Amino acid sequence: MTKRVPSTHVPTNAARRRAFRENLLAWYDANRRNMPWRNTSDPYRIWLSEVMLQQTRVDQAEPYYRRFAARFPTVERLAAASLDDVLACWEGLGYYSRARNLHKAARRIVETFGGRLPDEEEAIRSLPGVGPYTAAAVLSIAYGKALPALDGNAIRVLARVFRVAEDATRAGTRNQLRDLAADLMDSARPGAFNQAVMELGANVCKPAAPRCEACPLRPVCAAAEAGDQTAFPVTPPRKKTPHFDVAVAIVFDDAGRLLVCKRPEEAMLGGLWEFPGGKRKPGETLEAACRRAVRKKWNVDVETRGLARRIDHAYTHFRITMHAFRASIAAGAPRAPADRAFMWADRAELQTLAFSRTGRLLVEFLSLEQAQKSGE
DNA sequence: GAGACGTGGGG
DNA sequence: TCCCCAAGTCT
């Protein structure tokens, strides 16, 4: 059913596979880093760690994992929590659909799986946010099932060891690599095998400047043999990202509370709070864009009184400059459309709400400014 | 299948 | 400053 792609990789034989497996696991046993999710056998925590580690470095995920696991120690506690609390705990980690899906999946686990993370591939894959990688990782690590977990590290390691010349982003190539991994897998220690490949990819077989001299797979690596390891994996060039100007309003009420708005759940940064405003259109001034966007979304006229702060930020597929204007309500009061929400937040509430990076930076800027003012 | 989806670190 | 990229999934 999988179409075979012609490949340049070296043919495997039993001795080669055995060397790969044994060298790798011996290296892993001697070099594995201590991580909090490696000191538990709780499937919930292993699942949590795998979700946090999606497209995220170990160093970045680790403090979040500790806080999250302490705050929501069981799947029942997670299911019982509000999405707002879950997002607040996730703030700053990015890819917030992971948090929304994790929360949704926890509720489904409690409702339909009796509070236990499923140990069957089909069932676990049915949970939102669990794809082929996460299913294989959790099933191998938590339940000892011999499924290869193919993440970016595994793809790079295998593409180099076998000098896979086809575009590694293509499905056919992925299938080829997955079959290779399945062949190599140590069925006695599938969880250790999967983690070993990833750990090797993260610390030795790195994207740039791989440390081949320290690599246990050097004796079986075709790319190291040819001296062209950095040519693999083969991926198409990426496009450069566009830039947008965003104008937002800083509006305080008489009680010194700040006007903040909640983003719709399906949107980018869905469920997070932000300052009212929007993207500038061609030919528009920043102040006009600010007034127009606030008027359109919140049915209220504001007047701007000068720029308070500019923040540059890069997302995955575009960049923005956020221009934050001090502003006040010109007439009336904000009104939320049916599917949206806003609030006037005091200092304590601003600490509790989940903001994106730019929003949090602006909140911190304003509270620092306020502290200086009141300190004088 | 291609593009959306965050953030921070490193070269 | 810029570009790359990191334990992917969803649409």
CSV table of C-alpha atoms (C1' of nucleotides) in Angstrom, one decimal:
chain,number,residue,atom,x,y,z
A,1,MET,CA,0.0,0.0,0.0
A,2,THR,CA,2.9,2.3,0.7
A,3,LYS,CA,4.5,3.2,-2.7
A,4,ARG,CA,8.2,2.4,-2.7
A,5,VAL,CA,10.4,5.4,-3.5
A,6,PRO,CA,13.6,4.5,-5.2
A,7,SER,CA,16.3,5.1,-2.6
A,8,THR,CA,20.0,5.7,-2.4
A,9,HIS,CA,20.3,4.3,1.1
A,10,VAL,CA,22.6,1.5,2.0
A,11,PRO,CA,20.8,-1.8,2.2
A,12,THR,CA,20.4,-3.1,5.8
A,13,ASN,CA,21.4,-6.5,6.9
A,14,ALA,CA,21.0,-8.2,10.2
A,15,ALA,CA,24.5,-7.4,11.5
A,16,ARG,CA,24.2,-3.8,10.6
A,17,ARG,CA,20.8,-3.5,12.3
A,18,ARG,CA,22.1,-5.2,15.4
A,19,ALA,CA,25.1,-2.8,15.5
A,20,PHE,CA,22.8,0.2,15.2
A,21,ARG,CA,20.6,-1.0,18.0
A,22,GLU,CA,23.3,-2.1,20.4
A,23,ASN,CA,25.6,0.9,19.9
A,24,LEU,CA,22.7,3.3,20.3
A,25,LEU,CA,21.3,1.8,23.4
A,26,ALA,CA,24.7,1.4,25.1
A,27,TRP,CA,25.3,5.1,24.3
A,28,TYR,CA,21.9,6.0,25.7
A,29,ASP,CA,22.3,4.1,28.9
A,30,ALA,CA,25.6,5.9,29.5
A,31,ASN,CA,24.5,9.4,28.4
A,32,ARG,CA,20.8,9.8,29.0
A,33,ARG,CA,19.9,13.1,30.6
A,34,ASN,CA,17.8,13.2,33.7
A,35,MET,CA,14.4,14.7,32.9
A,36,PRO,CA,11.4,14.9,35.2
A,37,TRP,CA,9.2,12.8,32.9
A,38,ARG,CA,11.8,10.1,32.9
A,39,ASN,CA,11.3,9.5,36.6
A,40,THR,CA,7.7,8.5,36.2
A,41,SER,CA,5.7,5.6,34.8
A,42,ASP,CA,2.5,7.6,34.9
A,43,PRO,CA,1.0,7.5,31.4
A,44,TYR,CA,-0.7,10.9,31.9
A,45,ARG,CA,2.6,12.6,32.7
A,46,ILE,CA,4.4,10.9,29.8
A,47,TRP,CA,1.6,12.0,27.5
A,48,LEU,CA,1.8,15.6,28.9
A,49,SER,CA,5.6,15.7,28.4
A,50,GLU,CA,5.3,14.5,24.8
A,51,VAL,CA,2.7,17.1,24.0
A,52,MET,CA,4.9,19.8,25.5
A,53,LEU,CA,7.9,18.6,23.6
A,54,GLN,CA,6.2,18.9,20.2
A,55,GLN,CA,8.3,21.4,18.3
A,56,THR,CA,9.7,22.5,21.6
A,57,ARG,CA,13.2,22.1,23.1
A,58,VAL,CA,13.7,20.1,26.3
A,59,ASP,CA,15.1,23.2,28.1
A,60,GLN,CA,12.1,25.3,27.3
A,61,ALA,CA,9.5,22.6,28.1
A,62,GLU,CA,11.0,21.5,31.4
A,63,PRO,CA,9.9,24.3,33.7
A,64,TYR,CA,6.4,24.3,32.2
A,65,TYR,CA,6.2,20.5,32.7
A,66,ARG,CA,7.0,20.9,36.4
A,67,ARG,CA,4.5,23.6,37.0
A,68,PHE,CA,1.8,22.0,34.9
A,69,ALA,CA,2.2,18.5,36.5
A,70,ALA,CA,2.1,20.1,40.0
A,71,ARG,CA,-0.9,22.2,39.2
A,72,PHE,CA,-2.8,19.4,37.4
A,73,PRO,CA,-1.4,16.2,38.9
A,74,THR,CA,-3.9,13.8,37.4
A,75,VAL,CA,-6.0,13.6,34.2
A,76,GLU,CA,-9.1,14.1,36.4
A,77,ARG,CA,-7.8,17.3,37.8
A,78,LEU,CA,-6.9,18.6,34.4
A,79,ALA,CA,-10.4,17.6,33.1
A,80,ALA,CA,-12.0,19.5,36.0
A,81,ALA,CA,-10.0,22.7,35.4
A,82,SER,CA,-11.2,25.6,33.3
A,83,LEU,CA,-9.6,26.2,29.9
A,84,ASP,CA,-8.6,29.7,31.2
A,85,ASP,CA,-6.5,28.1,34.0
A,86,VAL,CA,-4.9,25.6,31.6
A,87,LEU,CA,-4.0,28.3,29.2
A,88,ALA,CA,-2.6,30.5,31.9
A,89,CYS,CA,-0.3,27.6,32.9
A,90,TRP,CA,0.7,27.2,29.3
A,91,GLU,CA,1.4,30.9,28.7
A,92,GLY,CA,4.7,31.5,26.9
A,93,LEU,CA,5.1,27.9,25.7
A,94,GLY,CA,3.4,28.6,22.3
A,95,TYR,CA,1.3,26.5,20.0
A,96,TYR,CA,-1.7,27.0,22.3
A,97,SER,CA,-3.9,24.5,20.4
A,98,ARG,CA,-1.8,21.9,22.2
A,99,ALA,CA,-3.2,23.2,25.5
A,100,ARG,CA,-6.7,23.4,24.2
A,101,ASN,CA,-6.5,19.9,22.8
A,102,LEU,CA,-4.9,18.5,25.9
A,103,HIS,CA,-7.7,19.9,28.0
A,104,LYS,CA,-10.3,18.5,25.6
A,105,ALA,CA,-8.6,15.1,25.5
A,106,ALA,CA,-8.5,15.0,29.3
A,107,ARG,CA,-12.2,15.5,29.5
A,108,ARG,CA,-12.7,12.7,26.9
A,109,ILE,CA,-10.4,10.4,28.8
A,110,VAL,CA,-12.4,10.9,31.9
A,111,GLU,CA,-15.8,10.6,30.1
A,112,THR,CA,-15.1,7.6,27.8
A,113,PHE,CA,-12.0,5.9,28.9
A,114,GLY,CA,-12.6,5.7,32.7
A,115,GLY,CA,-9.8,8.2,33.4
A,116,ARG,CA,-7.1,6.0,32.0
A,117,LEU,CA,-5.0,7.0,29.0
A,118,PRO,CA,-5.8,4.4,26.3
A,119,ASP,CA,-3.1,1.8,25.5
A,120,GLU,CA,-4.3,1.0,22.0
A,121,GLU,CA,-3.1,2.9,19.0
A,122,GLU,CA,-6.5,3.6,17.5
A,123,ALA,CA,-8.0,4.8,20.7
A,124,ILE,CA,-5.1,7.1,21.7
A,125,ARG,CA,-5.0,8.5,18.1
A,126,SER,CA,-8.6,9.5,18.4
A,127,LEU,CA,-7.7,12.0,21.1
A,128,PRO,CA,-7.3,15.6,19.9
A,129,GLY,CA,-3.6,16.6,19.6
A,130,VAL,CA,-2.4,13.0,19.4
A,131,GLY,CA,-0.8,12.3,16.0
A,132,PRO,CA,1.4,9.5,14.8
A,133,TYR,CA,4.4,10.7,16.7
A,134,THR,CA,2.8,11.2,20.1
A,135,ALA,CA,0.8,8.0,19.9
A,136,ALA,CA,4.0,6.0,19.2
A,137,ALA,CA,6.0,7.9,21.8
A,138,VAL,CA,3.4,7.4,24.6
A,139,LEU,CA,2.6,3.8,23.7
A,140,SER,CA,6.3,2.8,23.6
A,141,ILE,CA,7.4,4.7,26.7
A,142,ALA,CA,4.4,4.2,29.0
A,143,TYR,CA,3.1,0.9,27.7
A,144,GLY,CA,6.2,-0.8,26.2
A,145,LYS,CA,4.7,-1.2,22.7
A,146,ALA,CA,7.1,-1.6,19.8
A,147,LEU,CA,6.1,1.4,17.7
A,148,PRO,CA,8.7,3.7,16.1
A,149,ALA,CA,8.3,7.3,17.1
A,150,LEU,CA,9.4,9.4,14.1
A,151,ASP,CA,10.1,13.0,15.2
A,152,GLY,CA,12.5,15.5,13.5
A,153,ASN,CA,15.5,14.0,15.3
A,154,ALA,CA,14.7,10.4,14.2
A,155,ILE,CA,14.2,11.6,10.6
A,156,ARG,CA,17.6,13.4,10.6
A,157,VAL,CA,19.4,10.5,12.2
A,158,LEU,CA,18.0,7.9,9.8
A,159,ALA,CA,18.3,10.1,6.8
A,160,ARG,CA,22.0,10.5,7.6
A,161,VAL,CA,22.7,6.9,8.5
A,162,PHE,CA,21.1,5.7,5.3
A,163,ARG,CA,21.8,8.7,3.1
A,164,VAL,CA,18.2,9.1,2.2
A,165,ALA,CA,18.3,11.5,-0.8
A,166,GLU,CA,14.5,12.0,-1.2
A,167,ASP,CA,12.7,15.0,0.2
A,168,ALA,CA,12.2,14.1,3.9
A,169,THR,CA,9.0,16.2,4.1
A,170,ARG,CA,7.2,14.0,1.7
A,171,ALA,CA,4.8,11.3,2.9
A,172,GLY,CA,6.5,8.6,0.9
A,173,THR,CA,9.9,9.3,2.4
A,174,ARG,CA,8.4,9.4,5.9
A,175,ASN,CA,6.9,6.0,5.3
A,176,GLN,CA,10.3,4.7,4.1
A,177,LEU,CA,12.0,6.1,7.2
A,178,ARG,CA,9.3,4.7,9.5
A,179,ASP,CA,9.8,1.2,8.0
A,180,LEU,CA,13.5,1.6,8.5
A,181,ALA,CA,13.0,2.5,12.1
A,182,ALA,CA,10.6,-0.4,12.7
A,183,ASP,CA,13.3,-2.7,11.3
A,184,LEU,CA,15.9,-1.3,13.6
A,185,MET,CA,13.7,-1.0,16.7
A,186,ASP,CA,14.6,-3.0,19.8
A,187,SER,CA,11.4,-4.7,20.7
A,188,ALA,CA,12.7,-5.5,24.2
A,189,ARG,CA,13.1,-1.8,25.0
A,190,PRO,CA,11.0,0.2,22.6
A,191,GLY,CA,10.7,3.3,24.9
A,192,ALA,CA,14.4,3.5,25.5
A,193,PHE,CA,15.1,3.0,21.7
A,194,ASN,CA,12.8,5.8,20.7
A,195,GLN,CA,14.2,8.2,23.3
A,196,ALA,CA,17.7,7.2,22.4
A,197,VAL,CA,17.3,8.1,18.8
A,198,MET,CA,15.8,11.5,19.8
A,199,GLU,CA,18.5,12.2,22.4
A,200,LEU,CA,21.2,11.3,19.9
A,201,GLY,CA,19.6,13.7,17.4
A,202,ALA,CA,19.4,16.5,19.9
A,203,ASN,CA,22.9,16.2,21.3
A,204,VAL,CA,25.1,14.5,18.8
A,205,CYS,CA,23.5,14.2,15.4
A,206,LYS,CA,22.5,17.9,15.4
A,207,PRO,CA,21.2,19.8,12.4
A,208,ALA,CA,24.3,21.9,12.0
A,209,ALA,CA,27.8,20.9,13.2
A,210,PRO,CA,27.0,17.3,14.1
A,211,ARG,CA,29.5,15.7,16.5
A,212,CYS,CA,30.3,12.6,14.5
A,213,GLU,CA,33.5,12.0,16.4
A,214,ALA,CA,31.3,11.3,19.5
A,215,CYS,CA,28.6,9.3,17.7
A,216,PRO,CA,28.0,5.7,18.5
A,217,LEU,CA,26.4,5.2,15.1
A,218,ARG,CA,29.5,6.4,13.2
A,219,PRO,CA,30.5,2.8,12.3
A,220,VAL,CA,27.2,2.3,10.5
A,221,CYS,CA,26.6,5.8,9.2
A,222,ALA,CA,26.7,6.1,5.4
A,223,ALA,CA,26.7,9.9,5.4
A,224,ALA,CA,29.6,10.1,7.9
A,225,GLU,CA,31.4,7.6,5.7
A,226,ALA,CA,30.8,9.9,2.6
A,227,GLY,CA,31.5,13.0,4.7
A,228,ASP,CA,28.3,14.7,3.6
A,229,GLN,CA,26.2,14.4,6.7
A,230,THR,CA,25.0,18.0,6.8
A,231,ALA,CA,23.4,17.4,3.3
A,232,PHE,CA,20.8,15.3,5.1
A,233,PRO,CA,17.9,15.3,5.5
A,234,VAL,CA,16.9,16.8,2.2
A,235,THR,CA,14.2,19.5,2.6
A,236,PRO,CA,12.7,22.1,0.3
A,237,PRO,CA,13.8,25.7,0.9
A,238,ARG,CA,11.5,27.8,3.0
A,239,LYS,CA,9.7,30.9,2.0
A,240,LYS,CA,10.4,34.2,3.7
A,241,THR,CA,7.7,35.5,6.0
A,242,PRO,CA,5.7,38.7,5.5
A,243,HIS,CA,5.6,41.6,7.9
A,244,PHE,CA,2.5,43.4,9.3
A,245,ASP,CA,1.9,46.5,11.5
A,246,VAL,CA,-0.6,46.0,14.3
A,247,ALA,CA,-2.0,49.0,16.2
A,248,VAL,CA,-3.5,48.4,19.7
A,249,ALA,CA,-5.1,50.7,22.3
A,250,ILE,CA,-4.1,51.1,25.9
A,251,VAL,CA,-7.3,52.2,27.6
A,252,PHE,CA,-7.7,52.6,31.4
A,253,ASP,CA,-11.1,53.2,33.0
A,254,ASP,CA,-11.6,55.6,36.0
A,255,ALA,CA,-10.7,52.9,38.4
A,256,GLY,CA,-7.4,52.3,36.8
A,257,ARG,CA,-8.4,49.0,35.2
A,258,LEU,CA,-7.2,48.1,31.8
A,259,LEU,CA,-9.4,47.1,28.8
A,260,VAL,CA,-8.4,43.7,27.6
A,261,CYS,CA,-10.1,41.3,25.1
A,262,LYS,CA,-10.3,37.6,24.6
A,263,ARG,CA,-9.3,36.0,21.3
A,264,PRO,CA,-11.8,33.6,19.8
A,265,GLU,CA,-10.9,30.0,20.5
A,266,GLU,CA,-10.4,28.8,16.9
A,267,ALA,CA,-8.1,31.7,16.1
A,268,MET,CA,-4.4,31.9,16.3
A,269,LEU,CA,-3.5,32.4,20.0
A,270,GLY,CA,-7.1,31.2,20.6
A,271,GLY,CA,-8.4,31.8,24.1
A,272,LEU,CA,-5.6,34.2,25.1
A,273,TRP,CA,-6.1,37.8,26.1
A,274,GLU,CA,-4.9,40.8,24.2
A,275,PHE,CA,-5.1,44.5,23.8
A,276,PRO,CA,-7.9,45.8,21.6
A,277,GLY,CA,-6.8,46.7,18.1
A,278,GLY,CA,-5.8,45.1,14.8
A,279,LYS,CA,-3.8,45.0,11.6
A,280,ARG,CA,-3.1,48.2,9.6
A,281,LYS,CA,-4.4,48.3,6.1
A,282,PRO,CA,-2.5,49.6,3.1
A,283,GLY,CA,-2.4,53.4,3.1
A,284,GLU,CA,-3.8,53.7,6.6
A,285,THR,CA,-2.1,55.5,9.5
A,286,LEU,CA,-1.4,53.5,12.6
A,287,GLU,CA,-3.7,55.7,14.7
A,288,ALA,CA,-6.5,55.3,12.1
A,289,ALA,CA,-6.0,51.6,12.1
A,290,CYS,CA,-6.2,51.5,15.9
A,291,ARG,CA,-9.5,53.5,15.9
A,292,ARG,CA,-11.0,51.5,13.1
A,293,ALA,CA,-10.1,48.1,14.5
A,294,VAL,CA,-11.4,49.0,18.0
A,295,ARG,CA,-14.6,50.5,16.6
A,296,LYS,CA,-15.2,47.4,14.3
A,297,LYS,CA,-14.6,44.8,17.0
A,298,TRP,CA,-15.9,46.5,20.1
A,299,ASN,CA,-18.4,49.1,18.9
A,300,VAL,CA,-16.8,52.0,20.6
A,301,ASP,CA,-14.9,55.1,19.5
A,302,VAL,CA,-11.5,55.7,21.0
A,303,GLU,CA,-9.1,58.6,20.6
A,304,THR,CA,-5.4,58.0,20.6
A,305,ARG,CA,-2.9,60.2,22.5
A,306,GLY,CA,0.5,59.0,21.3
A,307,LEU,CA,2.6,56.0,21.0
A,308,ALA,CA,3.6,54.3,24.3
A,309,ARG,CA,5.6,51.3,23.0
A,310,ARG,CA,6.6,49.4,19.9
A,311,ILE,CA,7.2,45.7,20.1
A,312,ASP,CA,8.7,43.6,17.2
A,313,HIS,CA,7.7,39.9,17.3
A,314,ALA,CA,8.3,37.0,14.9
A,315,TYR,CA,5.7,34.2,14.6
A,316,THR,CA,6.2,31.1,12.6
A,317,HIS,CA,4.9,32.4,9.3
A,318,PHE,CA,4.9,36.1,9.7
A,319,ARG,CA,6.4,39.0,11.7
A,320,ILE,CA,4.6,41.9,13.3
A,321,THR,CA,5.4,45.3,14.8
A,322,MET,CA,2.9,46.0,17.5
A,323,HIS,CA,2.4,49.8,18.0
A,324,ALA,CA,0.7,50.4,21.3
A,325,PHE,CA,-1.1,53.8,21.7
A,326,ARG,CA,-2.4,55.4,24.8
A,327,ALA,CA,-6.0,55.9,24.2
A,328,SER,CA,-9.4,56.8,25.9
A,329,ILE,CA,-13.0,56.1,25.1
A,330,ALA,CA,-14.4,59.0,23.1
A,331,ALA,CA,-18.0,58.2,23.7
A,332,GLY,CA,-20.1,55.3,25.0
A,333,ALA,CA,-18.7,52.0,26.2
A,334,PRO,CA,-17.4,48.9,24.5
A,335,ARG,CA,-19.9,46.2,23.5
A,336,ALA,CA,-18.9,42.7,22.8
A,337,PRO,CA,-20.3,40.7,19.8
A,338,ALA,CA,-22.0,37.4,20.8
A,339,ASP,CA,-18.9,35.3,20.2
A,340,ARG,CA,-16.4,37.6,21.9
A,341,ALA,CA,-15.5,38.9,25.4
A,342,PHE,CA,-13.7,41.8,26.9
A,343,MET,CA,-13.0,42.9,30.5
A,344,TRP,CA,-11.7,45.7,32.6
A,345,ALA,CA,-8.8,44.0,34.4
A,346,ASP,CA,-7.1,45.2,37.6
A,347,ARG,CA,-3.5,44.6,38.4
A,348,ALA,CA,-4.1,41.2,40.1
A,349,GLU,CA,-6.3,40.0,37.2
A,350,LEU,CA,-3.7,40.9,34.6
A,351,GLN,CA,-1.3,38.6,36.4
A,352,THR,CA,-3.8,35.7,36.2
A,353,LEU,CA,-5.0,36.1,32.6
A,354,ALA,CA,-3.2,34.3,29.8
A,355,PHE,CA,-1.5,36.7,27.3
A,356,SER,CA,0.7,36.0,24.3
A,357,ARG,CA,4.3,37.1,24.4
A,358,THR,CA,3.6,40.6,23.0
A,359,GLY,CA,0.6,41.2,25.3
A,360,ARG,CA,2.6,40.1,28.4
A,361,LEU,CA,5.5,42.4,27.4
A,362,LEU,CA,3.1,45.3,27.2
A,363,VAL,CA,1.4,44.5,30.5
A,364,GLU,CA,4.8,44.4,32.2
A,365,PHE,CA,5.8,47.6,30.6
A,366,LEU,CA,2.6,49.3,31.9
A,367,SER,CA,2.9,48.0,35.4
A,368,LEU,CA,6.5,49.0,35.6
A,369,GLU,CA,5.6,52.5,34.4
A,370,GLN,CA,2.8,52.6,37.0
A,371,ALA,CA,5.1,51.5,39.8
A,372,GLN,CA,7.6,54.2,38.9
A,373,LYS,CA,4.9,56.8,38.8
A,374,SER,CA,3.5,55.9,42.2
A,375,GLY,CA,6.9,55.5,43.7
A,376,GLU,CA,7.8,59.2,42.9
B,1,DG,C1',-0.4,18.2,0.4
B,2,DA,C1',0.5,22.7,1.7
B,3,DG,C1',0.0,26.1,5.1
B,4,DA,C1',-1.3,27.5,9.8
B,5,DC,C1',0.3,27.4,14.3
B,6,DG,C1',4.6,30.3,19.2
B,7,DT,C1',8.5,31.0,21.3
B,8,DG,C1',13.4,31.3,22.3
B,9,DG,C1',18.1,30.0,21.4
B,10,DG,C1',22.1,29.7,18.4
B,11,DG,C1',25.1,30.8,14.4
C,1,DT,C1',19.2,41.8,12.4
C,2,DC,C1',18.3,37.7,10.1
C,3,DC,C1',17.6,33.0,9.4
C,4,DC,C1',17.3,28.4,11.0
C,5,DC,C1',15.1,25.3,13.7
C,6,DA,C1',12.9,22.2,17.9
C,7,DA,C1',10.4,15.3,21.0
C,8,DG,C1',4.1,17.6,15.3
C,9,DT,C1',-0.9,18.1,14.5
C,10,DC,C1',-4.8,19.8,12.2
C,11,DT,C1',-7.3,21.5,8.3
